[in-house]
Amino acid sequence: MPDPGLIWRVLSVAGFLFLVGAYIANQRGACRATSRRYLIANVVGSGLLAAYSAVIREWVFVALEGFWCAASAWALWRELGRAGSAQE
């Protein structure tokens, strides 16, 4: 496995913290799973972890985190569209 370097390790920890932070906030009732804040945290966190997984060549996790990032981005896109149409 290639050495990712300190910057990539820090980014992977940040990605983890985004995902876990969103999960904990949701479980405590601080945000809904459809809120922009929750979805953005999932897009950023899973995107960082997908990139890190690619750097260390862990392809199963690239697929997993890439899918999670795409699903969260799609949900965020729909939520933004819903909010935009409500303002019209």
XYZ file of N, CA and C in Angstrom:
264
model
N 0.848 -1.175 0.000
C 0.000 0.000 0.000
C 0.895 1.241 0.000
N 0.605 2.209 -0.876
C 1.428 3.411 -0.926
C 1.222 4.294 0.302
N 2.262 5.003 0.695
C 2.172 5.929 1.830
C 1.450 7.193 1.369
N 0.296 7.517 1.959
C -0.483 8.657 1.496
C 0.089 10.011 1.906
N 0.906 10.058 2.900
C 1.448 11.329 3.364
C 0.538 11.975 4.401
N 1.105 12.919 5.105
C 0.411 13.560 6.225
C -0.843 14.318 5.782
N -0.772 15.043 4.683
C -1.925 15.834 4.250
C -3.124 14.932 3.969
N -2.894 13.828 3.265
C -3.993 12.908 2.974
C -4.534 12.263 4.236
N -3.676 11.973 5.190
C -4.149 11.406 6.464
C -5.032 12.403 7.199
N -4.615 13.650 7.219
C -5.417 14.698 7.876
C -6.763 14.855 7.159
N -6.743 14.841 5.824
C -7.991 14.951 5.071
C -8.913 13.755 5.321
N -8.333 12.577 5.471
C -9.170 11.401 5.741
C -9.821 11.509 7.117
N -9.091 12.006 8.098
C -9.670 12.207 9.430
C -10.772 13.266 9.364
N -10.546 14.323 8.596
C -11.578 15.358 8.427
C -12.832 14.760 7.794
N -12.664 13.921 6.779
C -13.800 13.259 6.149
C -14.567 12.409 7.143
N -13.837 11.646 7.927
C -14.450 10.825 8.969
C -15.244 11.699 9.941
N -14.658 12.811 10.365
C -15.326 13.690 11.328
C -16.584 14.328 10.737
N -16.554 14.685 9.455
C -17.757 15.198 8.802
C -18.874 14.165 8.859
N -18.565 12.921 8.479
C -19.589 11.875 8.453
C -20.118 11.544 9.844
N -19.228 11.345 10.777
C -19.645 10.986 12.129
C -20.357 12.161 12.804
N -19.865 13.357 12.569
C -20.531 14.538 13.131
C -21.955 14.684 12.630
N -22.159 14.482 11.334
C -23.512 14.562 10.765
C -24.397 13.473 11.354
N -23.860 12.275 11.485
C -24.622 11.163 12.040
C -25.042 11.455 13.486
N -24.105 11.910 14.290
C -24.403 12.214 15.690
C -25.420 13.345 15.786
N -25.255 14.391 14.988
C -26.216 15.508 14.991
C -27.609 15.016 14.628
N -27.691 14.132 13.651
C -28.981 13.570 13.256
C -29.579 12.721 14.372
N -28.778 11.883 14.995
C -29.274 11.015 16.061
C -29.734 11.796 17.287
N -29.134 12.930 17.518
C -29.510 13.768 18.669
C -30.646 14.735 18.340
N -31.098 14.701 17.098
C -32.203 15.567 16.703
C -31.798 16.979 16.347
N -30.496 17.221 16.187
C -30.016 18.563 15.858
C -30.217 18.901 14.384
N -30.341 17.893 13.535
C -30.621 18.126 12.112
C -31.286 16.894 11.515
N -32.094 17.138 10.518
C -32.762 16.042 9.813
C -31.836 15.473 8.745
N -32.102 14.249 8.340
C -31.297 13.614 7.294
C -31.514 14.267 5.939
N -32.523 15.106 5.817
C -32.777 15.819 4.562
C -32.336 17.274 4.629
N -31.728 17.691 5.741
C -31.290 19.085 5.855
C -30.050 19.328 5.007
N -29.905 20.539 4.563
C -28.724 20.896 3.757
C -27.436 20.639 4.516
N -27.415 21.007 5.778
C -26.207 20.841 6.593
C -25.785 19.371 6.659
N -26.746 18.492 6.890
C -26.464 17.052 6.961
C -25.967 16.533 5.613
N -26.639 16.910 4.540
C -26.271 16.420 3.211
C -24.912 16.954 2.768
N -24.643 18.218 3.042
C -23.333 18.789 2.694
C -22.224 18.064 3.457
N -22.447 17.806 4.740
C -21.441 17.080 5.534
C -21.199 15.694 4.949
N -22.256 15.030 4.471
C -22.096 13.714 3.868
C -21.367 13.779 2.535
N -21.667 14.780 1.723
C -20.973 14.937 0.438
C -19.481 15.187 0.673
N -19.179 16.122 1.563
C -17.775 16.461 1.833
C -17.038 15.284 2.473
N -17.622 14.701 3.497
C -16.970 13.608 4.207
C -16.730 12.395 3.329
N -17.757 11.967 2.626
C -17.586 10.784 1.775
C -16.699 11.081 0.577
N -16.739 12.315 0.084
C -15.847 12.692 -1.020
C -14.385 12.642 -0.600
N -14.102 13.165 0.588
C -12.724 13.109 1.096
C -12.270 11.666 1.310
N -13.144 10.844 1.864
C -12.769 9.449 2.097
C -12.641 8.668 0.798
N -13.448 8.990 -0.203
C -13.310 8.337 -1.510
C -11.964 8.706 -2.137
N -11.605 9.981 -2.054
C -10.325 10.421 -2.614
C -9.157 9.750 -1.880
N -9.237 9.715 -0.556
C -8.186 9.063 0.228
C -8.081 7.583 -0.138
N -9.226 6.927 -0.278
C -9.231 5.510 -0.644
C -8.581 5.285 -2.000
N -8.779 6.220 -2.924
C -8.135 6.109 -4.236
C -6.621 6.252 -4.105
N -6.194 7.187 -3.256
C -4.761 7.402 -3.054
C -4.096 6.145 -2.503
N -4.764 5.470 -1.572
C -4.167 4.268 -0.982
C -4.572 2.994 -1.730
N -5.288 3.164 -2.834
C -5.677 2.067 -3.735
C -6.533 0.997 -3.051
N -7.496 1.458 -2.283
C -8.485 0.565 -1.665
C -9.776 0.722 -2.456
N -9.885 -0.035 -3.546
C -10.930 0.188 -4.545
C -12.336 -0.102 -4.042
N -12.485 -1.029 -3.126
C -13.815 -1.286 -2.565
C -14.316 -0.044 -1.830
N -13.427 0.613 -1.113
C -13.828 1.810 -0.380
C -13.997 3.015 -1.303
N -13.273 3.040 -2.396
C -13.518 4.077 -3.412
C -14.959 3.942 -3.906
N -15.368 2.705 -4.203
C -16.731 2.451 -4.676
C -17.753 2.805 -3.602
N -17.519 2.362 -2.382
C -18.458 2.621 -1.292
C -18.615 4.117 -1.027
N -17.515 4.789 -0.807
C -17.570 6.217 -0.486
C -17.990 7.046 -1.698
N -17.574 6.605 -2.885
C -18.007 7.295 -4.103
C -19.509 7.213 -4.283
N -20.075 6.033 -4.025
C -21.526 5.872 -4.104
C -22.218 6.739 -3.060
N -21.704 6.730 -1.829
C -22.292 7.520 -0.754
C -22.232 9.013 -1.098
N -21.136 9.455 -1.664
C -20.982 10.849 -2.069
C -21.989 11.198 -3.165
N -22.119 10.338 -4.175
C -23.057 10.587 -5.274
C -24.497 10.594 -4.779
N -24.853 9.647 -3.912
C -26.216 9.591 -3.371
C -26.522 10.834 -2.541
N -25.565 11.266 -1.754
C -25.762 12.468 -0.933
C -25.840 13.718 -1.802
N -25.017 13.772 -2.835
C -25.049 14.912 -3.752
C -26.394 14.975 -4.483
N -26.895 13.819 -4.891
C -28.202 13.763 -5.561
C -29.311 14.255 -4.618
N -29.281 13.797 -3.359
C -30.280 14.231 -2.378
C -30.162 15.730 -2.113
N -28.937 16.232 -2.054
C -28.725 17.668 -1.855
C -29.261 18.452 -3.048
N -28.996 17.974 -4.248
C -29.491 18.623 -5.470
C -31.025 18.697 -5.444
N -31.656 17.600 -5.081
C -33.127 17.573 -4.996
C -33.634 18.532 -3.928
N -32.971 18.565 -2.788
C -33.365 19.458 -1.690
C -33.210 20.919 -2.103
N -32.133 21.243 -2.782
C -31.932 22.617 -3.258
C -32.982 22.987 -4.295
N -33.329 22.054 -5.163
C -34.371 22.298 -6.156
C -35.724 22.497 -5.517
N -36.005 21.719 -4.497
C -37.276 21.836 -3.771
C -37.363 23.194 -3.075
N -36.262 23.610 -2.460
C -36.243 24.898 -1.783
C -36.379 26.039 -2.778
N -35.752 25.894 -3.950
C -35.837 26.924 -4.991
C -37.241 27.067 -5.544
N -37.931 25.942 -5.722
C -39.288 26.003 -6.274
C -40.274 26.520 -5.233
N -39.967 26.372 -3.945
C -40.839 26.882 -2.897
C -40.780 28.404 -2.830
N -39.659 28.985 -3.269
C -39.488 30.439 -3.217
C -40.190 31.137 -4.373
N -40.502 30.411 -5.425
C -41.122 31.025 -6.605
C -42.567 31.345 -6.403
